[in-house]
PDB file of C-alpha atoms in Angstrom:
ATOM      1  CA  THR A  16     -91.840 112.187 130.568  1.00  0.00           C
ATOM      2  CA  ASP A  17     -91.783 115.675 129.682  1.00  0.00           C
ATOM      3  CA  VAL A  18     -94.821 115.061 126.723  1.00  0.00           C
ATOM      4  CA  GLU A  19     -97.529 117.668 126.488  1.00  0.00           C
ATOM      5  CA  ILE A  20    -100.892 116.149 127.096  1.00  0.00           C
ATOM      6  CA  PRO A  21    -103.460 118.744 124.380  1.00  0.00           C
ATOM      7  CA  ALA A  22    -106.027 120.137 126.896  1.00  0.00           C
ATOM      8  CA  ASN A  23    -108.291 122.949 126.702  1.00  0.00           C
ATOM      9  CA  LEU A  24    -107.700 125.946 129.326  1.00  0.00           C
ATOM     10  CA  THR A  25    -110.105 128.650 130.897  1.00  0.00           C
ATOM     11  CA  ILE A  26    -108.578 131.619 132.203  1.00  0.00           C
ATOM     12  CA  ASP A  27    -111.590 134.199 133.523  1.00  0.00           C
ATOM     13  CA  GLY A  28    -114.392 132.628 131.032  1.00  0.00           C
ATOM     14  CA  LYS A  29    -112.626 132.933 128.043  1.00  0.00           C
ATOM     15  CA  THR A  30    -111.175 129.683 126.516  1.00  0.00           C
ATOM     16  CA  TYR A  31    -108.207 128.316 124.795  1.00  0.00           C
ATOM     17  CA  GLU A  32    -108.268 125.318 122.825  1.00  0.00           C
ATOM     18  CA  ASN A  33    -105.272 122.451 122.659  1.00  0.00           C
ATOM     19  CA  VAL A  34    -103.152 123.898 124.762  1.00  0.00           C
ATOM     20  CA  GLY A  35    -100.236 121.304 125.731  1.00  0.00           C
ATOM     21  CA  ILE A  36     -99.760 120.829 129.942  1.00  0.00           C
ATOM     22  CA  ARG A  37     -97.116 118.574 131.656  1.00  0.00           C
ATOM     23  CA  PHE A  38     -95.283 118.416 134.428  1.00  0.00           C
ATOM     24  CA  ARG A  39     -92.312 120.372 135.356  1.00  0.00           C
ATOM     25  CA  GLY A  40     -90.052 120.985 138.080  1.00  0.00           C
ATOM     26  CA  ASN A  41     -87.117 119.382 140.026  1.00  0.00           C
ATOM     27  CA  SER A  42     -86.983 118.809 143.569  1.00  0.00           C
ATOM     28  CA  SER A  43     -90.690 120.132 143.420  1.00  0.00           C
ATOM     29  CA  PHE A  44     -91.575 117.125 141.165  1.00  0.00           C
ATOM     30  CA  PHE A  45     -89.301 114.343 142.457  1.00  0.00           C
ATOM     31  CA  SER A  46     -89.495 114.901 146.396  1.00  0.00           C
ATOM     32  CA  LEU A  47     -93.479 114.617 146.216  1.00  0.00           C
ATOM     33  CA  SER A  48     -94.981 111.912 147.017  1.00  0.00           C
ATOM     34  CA  ASP A  49     -98.163 110.520 144.885  1.00  0.00           C
ATOM     35  CA  GLY A  50    -101.031 112.222 144.787  1.00  0.00           C
ATOM     36  CA  GLN A  51     -99.240 115.454 145.963  1.00  0.00           C
ATOM     37  CA  LYS A  52     -99.788 118.433 143.726  1.00  0.00           C
ATOM     38  CA  ARG A  53     -96.976 119.140 140.999  1.00  0.00           C
ATOM     39  CA  SER A  54     -95.508 122.090 138.640  1.00  0.00           C
ATOM     40  CA  LEU A  55     -97.272 122.897 136.137  1.00  0.00           C
ATOM     41  CA  ASN A  56     -96.085 123.806 132.472  1.00  0.00           C
ATOM     42  CA  ILE A  57     -98.602 125.123 130.165  1.00  0.00           C
ATOM     43  CA  ALA A  58     -97.698 125.590 126.086  1.00  0.00           C
ATOM     44  CA  VAL A  59    -100.892 127.849 124.700  1.00  0.00           C
ATOM     45  CA  ASP A  60     -99.148 127.673 121.322  1.00  0.00           C
ATOM     46  CA  LEU A  61     -98.973 123.871 121.070  1.00  0.00           C
ATOM     47  CA  ALA A  62    -101.053 123.445 118.322  1.00  0.00           C
ATOM     48  CA  ASP A  63    -101.755 127.196 117.065  1.00  0.00           C
ATOM     49  CA  LYS A  64     -98.474 129.191 117.278  1.00  0.00           C
ATOM     50  CA  LYS A  65     -99.965 132.329 117.596  1.00  0.00           C
ATOM     51  CA  GLN A  66    -102.189 131.528 120.395  1.00  0.00           C
ATOM     52  CA  GLN A  67    -101.535 133.681 123.674  1.00  0.00           C
ATOM     53  CA  VAL A  68    -102.788 134.644 126.838  1.00  0.00           C
ATOM     54  CA  HIS A  69    -102.318 138.145 126.887  1.00  0.00           C
ATOM     55  CA  GLY A  70     -99.076 137.990 124.951  1.00  0.00           C
ATOM     56  CA  TYR A  71     -97.724 135.153 126.131  1.00  0.00           C
ATOM     57  CA  GLN A  72     -96.965 132.076 124.852  1.00  0.00           C
ATOM     58  CA  THR A  73     -96.019 129.717 127.794  1.00  0.00           C
ATOM     59  CA  LEU A  74     -97.431 129.592 131.450  1.00  0.00           C
ATOM     60  CA  ASN A  75     -95.349 128.543 134.628  1.00  0.00           C
ATOM     61  CA  LEU A  76     -97.561 127.273 137.431  1.00  0.00           C
ATOM     62  CA  LEU A  77     -95.813 126.472 140.193  1.00  0.00           C
ATOM     63  CA  ASN A  78     -96.532 124.551 143.369  1.00  0.00           C
ATOM     64  CA  SER A  79     -94.633 126.594 146.031  1.00  0.00           C
ATOM     65  CA  HIS A  80     -92.438 124.017 147.194  1.00  0.00           C
ATOM     66  CA  ALA A  81     -90.649 124.591 150.184  1.00  0.00           C
ATOM     67  CA  ASP A  82     -92.884 127.746 150.951  1.00  0.00           C
ATOM     68  CA  SER A  83     -95.645 127.566 152.656  1.00  0.00           C
ATOM     69  CA  SER A  84     -96.773 131.179 152.371  1.00  0.00           C
ATOM     70  CA  PHE A  85     -96.694 131.181 148.651  1.00  0.00           C
ATOM     71  CA  LEU A  86     -95.528 134.589 148.890  1.00  0.00           C
ATOM     72  CA  ARG A  87     -91.644 134.369 148.485  1.00  0.00           C
ATOM     73  CA  THR A  88     -91.752 134.127 144.674  1.00  0.00           C
ATOM     74  CA  VAL A  89     -93.883 136.897 144.183  1.00  0.00           C
ATOM     75  CA  LEU A  90     -92.647 139.197 146.312  1.00  0.00           C
ATOM     76  CA  PHE A  91     -89.067 138.502 145.312  1.00  0.00           C
ATOM     77  CA  ASP A  92     -90.056 139.271 141.481  1.00  0.00           C
ATOM     78  CA  ARG A  93     -91.804 142.168 142.361  1.00  0.00           C
ATOM     79  CA  ILE A  94     -88.714 144.043 144.229  1.00  0.00           C
ATOM     80  CA  ALA A  95     -86.558 142.252 141.519  1.00  0.00           C
ATOM     81  CA  ARG A  96     -88.089 143.931 138.936  1.00  0.00           C
ATOM     82  CA  ASP A  97     -87.107 147.534 139.796  1.00  0.00           C
ATOM     83  CA  PHE A  98     -83.587 146.950 139.561  1.00  0.00           C
ATOM     84  CA  ILE A  99     -83.001 144.156 137.103  1.00  0.00           C
ATOM     85  CA  PRO A 100     -85.080 142.296 134.565  1.00  0.00           C
ATOM     86  CA  ALA A 101     -87.105 139.561 136.389  1.00  0.00           C
ATOM     87  CA  PRO A 102     -90.588 137.817 135.332  1.00  0.00           C
ATOM     88  CA  LYS A 103     -93.545 138.944 136.636  1.00  0.00           C
ATOM     89  CA  ALA A 104     -95.440 136.516 138.948  1.00  0.00           C
ATOM     90  CA  ASN A 105     -99.017 136.393 140.299  1.00  0.00           C
ATOM     91  CA  LEU A 106    -101.221 133.830 142.150  1.00  0.00           C
ATOM     92  CA  VAL A 107    -103.905 131.852 140.742  1.00  0.00           C
ATOM     93  CA  ARG A 108    -106.643 128.903 141.400  1.00  0.00           C
ATOM     94  CA  VAL A 109    -106.018 126.082 139.088  1.00  0.00           C
ATOM     95  CA  VAL A 110    -109.110 123.695 138.654  1.00  0.00           C
ATOM     96  CA  ILE A 111    -108.641 120.470 136.564  1.00  0.00           C
ATOM     97  CA  ASN A 112    -111.379 118.423 135.184  1.00  0.00           C
ATOM     98  CA  GLY A 113    -113.732 119.966 138.090  1.00  0.00           C
ATOM     99  CA  GLU A 114    -111.174 119.448 140.805  1.00  0.00           C
ATOM    100  CA  ASN A 115    -109.881 122.463 142.440  1.00  0.00           C
ATOM    101  CA  TRP A 116    -106.412 121.967 143.055  1.00  0.00           C
ATOM    102  CA  GLY A 117    -105.905 124.496 144.928  1.00  0.00           C
ATOM    103  CA  VAL A 118    -103.605 128.186 144.855  1.00  0.00           C
ATOM    104  CA  PHE A 119    -100.666 128.293 142.456  1.00  0.00           C
ATOM    105  CA  ILE A 120     -97.958 130.686 141.779  1.00  0.00           C
ATOM    106  CA  ASN A 121     -97.797 131.742 138.102  1.00  0.00           C
ATOM    107  CA  GLU A 122     -94.686 133.186 137.379  1.00  0.00           C
ATOM    108  CA  GLN A 123     -93.116 133.888 133.823  1.00  0.00           C
ATOM    109  CA  GLN A 124     -91.167 131.791 131.865  1.00  0.00           C
ATOM    110  CA  VAL A 125     -87.752 133.469 130.953  1.00  0.00           C
ATOM    111  CA  ASN A 126     -88.459 133.094 126.979  1.00  0.00           C
ATOM    112  CA  SER A 127     -88.239 135.059 123.730  1.00  0.00           C
ATOM    113  CA  ASP A 128     -91.769 136.856 125.510  1.00  0.00           C
ATOM    114  CA  PHE A 129     -89.299 138.016 128.346  1.00  0.00           C
ATOM    115  CA  THR A 130     -86.526 139.206 126.214  1.00  0.00           C
ATOM    116  CA  ASP A 131     -88.377 140.908 123.858  1.00  0.00           C
ATOM    117  CA  GLU A 132     -90.227 143.015 126.990  1.00  0.00           C
ATOM    118  CA  TRP A 133     -86.901 143.571 128.180  1.00  0.00           C
ATOM    119  CA  PHE A 134     -84.339 143.917 125.588  1.00  0.00           C
ATOM    120  CA  GLN A 135     -86.544 144.722 122.258  1.00  0.00           C
ATOM    121  CA  GLU A 136     -85.475 141.544 120.925  1.00  0.00           C
ATOM    122  CA  ARG A 137     -86.016 137.690 120.501  1.00  0.00           C
ATOM    123  CA  ASN A 138     -83.162 136.522 118.939  1.00  0.00           C
ATOM    124  CA  GLY A 139     -80.667 136.766 121.918  1.00  0.00           C
ATOM    125  CA  ASP A 140     -78.563 133.504 123.407  1.00  0.00           C
ATOM    126  CA  ARG A 141     -80.245 132.313 126.623  1.00  0.00           C
ATOM    127  CA  TRP A 142     -78.559 129.726 128.897  1.00  0.00           C
ATOM    128  CA  LYS A 143     -80.842 127.826 131.988  1.00  0.00           C
ATOM    129  CA  VAL A 144     -78.349 127.197 134.556  1.00  0.00           C
ATOM    130  CA  PRO A 145     -79.781 124.195 136.515  1.00  0.00           C
ATOM    131  CA  PRO A 146     -79.396 123.339 139.882  1.00  0.00           C
ATOM    132  CA  ASP A 147     -75.505 122.166 141.045  1.00  0.00           C
ATOM    133  CA  PHE A 148     -74.108 121.960 144.116  1.00  0.00           C
ATOM    134  CA  SER A 149     -70.777 121.884 142.460  1.00  0.00           C
ATOM    135  CA  GLY A 150     -70.501 125.682 141.409  1.00  0.00           C
ATOM    136  CA  GLY A 151     -69.533 124.663 137.791  1.00  0.00           C
ATOM    137  CA  GLY A 152     -72.437 126.939 136.757  1.00  0.00           C
ATOM    138  CA  ALA A 153     -71.195 130.163 138.313  1.00  0.00           C
ATOM    139  CA  LEU A 154     -69.381 131.747 135.526  1.00  0.00           C
ATOM    140  CA  SER A 155     -66.303 129.643 136.406  1.00  0.00           C
ATOM    141  CA  TYR A 156     -63.698 129.217 133.886  1.00  0.00           C
ATOM    142  CA  LYS A 157     -62.960 125.217 133.136  1.00  0.00           C
ATOM    143  CA  THR A 158     -61.395 125.273 129.593  1.00  0.00           C
ATOM    144  CA  ASP A 159     -61.169 126.642 125.930  1.00  0.00           C
ATOM    145  CA  ASN A 160     -63.923 123.843 125.287  1.00  0.00           C
ATOM    146  CA  PRO A 161     -67.403 124.711 124.575  1.00  0.00           C
ATOM    147  CA  GLU A 162     -68.539 121.008 125.390  1.00  0.00           C
ATOM    148  CA  ASP A 163     -67.256 121.141 128.432  1.00  0.00           C
ATOM    149  CA  TYR A 164     -69.729 123.779 129.540  1.00  0.00           C
ATOM    150  CA  ARG A 165     -73.005 122.180 128.393  1.00  0.00           C
ATOM    151  CA  ARG A 166     -73.443 119.807 131.692  1.00  0.00           C
ATOM    152  CA  SER A 167     -73.591 123.265 133.580  1.00  0.00           C
ATOM    153  CA  TYR A 168     -75.212 125.704 131.020  1.00  0.00           C
ATOM    154  CA  GLU A 169     -78.809 124.597 129.137  1.00  0.00           C
ATOM    155  CA  ILE A 170     -78.845 126.822 126.290  1.00  0.00           C
ATOM    156  CA  LYS A 171     -82.645 127.565 125.726  1.00  0.00           C
ATOM    157  CA  SER A 172     -82.280 129.217 122.405  1.00  0.00           C
ATOM    158  CA  LYS A 173     -80.704 128.565 119.088  1.00  0.00           C
ATOM    159  CA  ASP A 174     -77.665 126.236 119.620  1.00  0.00           C
ATOM    160  CA  THR A 175     -74.821 127.807 117.561  1.00  0.00           C
ATOM    161  CA  GLU A 176     -70.991 127.331 118.334  1.00  0.00           C
ATOM    162  CA  GLU A 177     -70.418 131.526 118.413  1.00  0.00           C
ATOM    163  CA  ALA A 178     -73.297 131.396 121.288  1.00  0.00           C
ATOM    164  CA  TRP A 179     -70.853 128.519 123.092  1.00  0.00           C
ATOM    165  CA  LEU A 180     -67.944 130.469 122.768  1.00  0.00           C
ATOM    166  CA  ALA A 181     -68.955 134.063 123.502  1.00  0.00           C
ATOM    167  CA  LEU A 182     -69.759 131.897 126.918  1.00  0.00           C
ATOM    168  CA  VAL A 183     -66.839 130.478 127.503  1.00  0.00           C
ATOM    169  CA  ASP A 184     -64.713 134.112 126.480  1.00  0.00           C
ATOM    170  CA  LEU A 185     -66.746 135.565 129.323  1.00  0.00           C
ATOM    171  CA  CYS A 186     -65.617 132.858 131.718  1.00  0.00           C
ATOM    172  CA  ARG A 187     -62.172 133.079 130.951  1.00  0.00           C
ATOM    173  CA  THR A 188     -62.545 137.045 130.795  1.00  0.00           C
ATOM    174  CA  LEU A 189     -63.965 136.767 134.507  1.00  0.00           C
ATOM    175  CA  LYS A 190     -60.920 134.836 135.367  1.00  0.00           C
ATOM    176  CA  ASP A 191     -58.113 136.927 133.881  1.00  0.00           C
ATOM    177  CA  ILE A 192     -58.663 140.055 133.852  1.00  0.00           C
ATOM    178  CA  PRO A 193     -56.681 142.332 135.950  1.00  0.00           C
ATOM    179  CA  ASP A 194     -58.965 144.589 138.506  1.00  0.00           C
ATOM    180  CA  GLU A 195     -57.620 147.575 137.362  1.00  0.00           C
ATOM    181  CA  LYS A 196     -59.232 146.906 133.580  1.00  0.00           C
ATOM    182  CA  ILE A 197     -62.652 145.322 135.037  1.00  0.00           C
ATOM    183  CA  GLU A 198     -64.667 148.742 134.747  1.00  0.00           C
ATOM    184  CA  THR A 199     -63.046 149.558 131.193  1.00  0.00           C
ATOM    185  CA  GLU A 200     -63.027 146.042 129.385  1.00  0.00           C
ATOM    186  CA  LEU A 201     -65.079 143.642 131.315  1.00  0.00           C
ATOM    187  CA  ASP A 202     -68.587 146.184 131.003  1.00  0.00           C
ATOM    188  CA  GLY A 203     -68.619 145.945 127.376  1.00  0.00           C
ATOM    189  CA  LYS A 204     -69.161 141.910 127.841  1.00  0.00           C
ATOM    190  CA  LEU A 205     -71.189 141.940 131.049  1.00  0.00           C
ATOM    191  CA  ASN A 206     -73.723 144.280 132.229  1.00  0.00           C
ATOM    192  CA  ILE A 207     -71.631 144.908 135.671  1.00  0.00           C
ATOM    193  CA  ASP A 208     -74.385 147.325 137.081  1.00  0.00           C
ATOM    194  CA  ARG A 209     -77.158 145.021 136.572  1.00  0.00           C
ATOM    195  CA  ALA A 210     -74.607 141.949 137.539  1.00  0.00           C
ATOM    196  CA  LEU A 211     -74.118 143.713 141.194  1.00  0.00           C
ATOM    197  CA  TRP A 212     -78.043 144.148 141.661  1.00  0.00           C
ATOM    198  CA  PHE A 213     -78.686 140.548 140.697  1.00  0.00           C
ATOM    199  CA  LEU A 214     -75.700 139.532 142.936  1.00  0.00           C
ATOM    200  CA  ALA A 215     -76.898 142.484 146.107  1.00  0.00           C
ATOM    201  CA  LEU A 216     -80.699 140.561 145.676  1.00  0.00           C
ATOM    202  CA  ASP A 217     -79.174 137.211 145.734  1.00  0.00           C
ATOM    203  CA  ASN A 218     -77.554 138.024 149.310  1.00  0.00           C
ATOM    204  CA  ILE A 219     -80.267 140.399 150.662  1.00  0.00           C
ATOM    205  CA  PHE A 220     -83.192 138.152 150.332  1.00  0.00           C
ATOM    206  CA  GLY A 221     -80.860 135.007 151.245  1.00  0.00           C
ATOM    207  CA  ASP A 222     -81.833 132.789 148.514  1.00  0.00           C
ATOM    208  CA  GLY A 223     -80.684 129.200 149.592  1.00  0.00           C
ATOM    209  CA  ASP A 224     -80.734 127.537 146.106  1.00  0.00           C
ATOM    210  CA  GLY A 225     -79.323 130.540 143.869  1.00  0.00           C
ATOM    211  CA  TYR A 226     -76.174 131.897 142.477  1.00  0.00           C
ATOM    212  CA  PHE A 227     -74.475 132.957 145.972  1.00  0.00           C
ATOM    213  CA  SER A 228     -75.387 129.581 147.703  1.00  0.00           C
ATOM    214  CA  ARG A 229     -74.277 126.953 144.837  1.00  0.00           C
ATOM    215  CA  GLY A 230     -74.175 128.885 141.615  1.00  0.00           C
ATOM    216  CA  SER A 231     -77.245 127.807 139.716  1.00  0.00           C
ATOM    217  CA  ASP A 232     -80.817 128.468 139.642  1.00  0.00           C
ATOM    218  CA  TYR A 233     -80.573 131.359 137.672  1.00  0.00           C
ATOM    219  CA  TYR A 234     -80.566 132.427 133.829  1.00  0.00           C
ATOM    220  CA  VAL A 235     -77.730 133.803 131.885  1.00  0.00           C
ATOM    221  CA  TYR A 236     -78.731 135.974 128.412  1.00  0.00           C
ATOM    222  CA  ARG A 237     -76.673 137.178 125.636  1.00  0.00           C
ATOM    223  CA  ASP A 238     -78.067 140.250 123.827  1.00  0.00           C
ATOM    224  CA  ALA A 239     -78.284 140.490 120.142  1.00  0.00           C
ATOM    225  CA  ARG A 240     -77.691 143.883 119.904  1.00  0.00           C
ATOM    226  CA  ASN A 241     -74.441 144.336 121.641  1.00  0.00           C
ATOM    227  CA  GLY A 242     -73.344 140.392 122.325  1.00  0.00           C
ATOM    228  CA  ARG A 243     -73.513 141.750 126.288  1.00  0.00           C
ATOM    229  CA  PHE A 244     -74.387 139.339 129.221  1.00  0.00           C
ATOM    230  CA  HIS A 245     -77.009 139.798 132.020  1.00  0.00           C
ATOM    231  CA  MET A 246     -77.718 137.404 134.672  1.00  0.00           C
ATOM    232  CA  LEU A 247     -81.012 136.688 135.383  1.00  0.00           C
ATOM    233  CA  PRO A 248     -83.102 135.630 138.573  1.00  0.00           C
ATOM    234  CA  HIS A 249     -84.757 132.221 137.949  1.00  0.00           C
ATOM    235  CA  ASP A 250     -86.839 129.709 140.574  1.00  0.00           C
ATOM    236  CA  SER A 251     -86.760 132.138 143.774  1.00  0.00           C
ATOM    237  CA  ASN A 252     -89.178 129.987 146.149  1.00  0.00           C
ATOM    238  CA  GLU A 253     -85.995 128.817 148.308  1.00  0.00           C
ATOM    239  CA  THR A 254     -85.432 133.187 149.195  1.00  0.00           C
ATOM    240  CA  PHE A 255     -86.217 135.014 152.263  1.00  0.00           C
ATOM    241  CA  ARG A 256     -84.635 132.272 154.233  1.00  0.00           C
ATOM    242  CA  LEU A 257     -81.856 132.345 156.605  1.00  0.00           C
ATOM    243  CA  GLY A 258     -79.929 129.747 157.890  1.00  0.00           C
ATOM    244  CA  GLY A 259     -81.459 126.887 156.345  1.00  0.00           C
ATOM    245  CA  LEU A 260     -85.225 128.163 157.397  1.00  0.00           C
TER     246      LEU A 260
END
C-alpha cells in the first residue's frame, strides 16, 4: 500500500526513532510467495526532517531478487562509480522484531542526497524510468506534448512544465540532430561522455533489465547549473548476465 509504518531503527548500536518502513519493488515484490522476504524502504526522516543516517535520509534494503550471489549490484555499482555517477552499495544483516531476516543489499537512493554528492546541488530535475518492455523510456521522441511522456518517466523532483519541456526537447534533439552536429550541439544538452560510459557499462556487464535490453530501469537527471542531462544506472541486480542466465 506504500504506507510507511513508524518504527525504531538500530544500526551498530545507535537507535533512530520514528523512521518509516514499507515494502518496495516490482518483480522483487509481486513475484514472491507469502512469507518470503521482500525489499524494504526506510525513510529515516519520516518524523524528524533533520534525522539522517551518516548523512542519508533514505535507505533501500534490497532482497537481491534474481541474484542468489548477492554480489551483482554491489560489484556493478562499485565499478560504475569509477566512470559515472552511480549509487553506493554494501551488504547488511537485517533483524526485524528479533527475527533474523538475513542478508540484504543496502543501495543508495538516487535522491537529493545523491545529486548533492555528485553535482553539488539538490534542486535539479530527476526522473526514474520504470520497467517498460516497449522501450518507450529510452529517450525516444513521441510528440511535443509532455503528457505523452508521463507513462514512461516518473518525475521524482518538483513537477514543473519547464522540466518536462526540457525532456521533450532532448528526445526531439536526439531524433533530429544531424550526425555532424552531435559533438558541437548535443553535448550542451546531454553529457555525451558520461552517456557513452553509461551505455558501455550497461553492455559490458550484460544488464538483462536495463537500458540496452528494454530502455528502462535507469534515472535521468537534468542539472540545475547548466540544464544538462545525465544518465544514471539503477536496479543492477540483473547485471553480469548473458543469454538470460
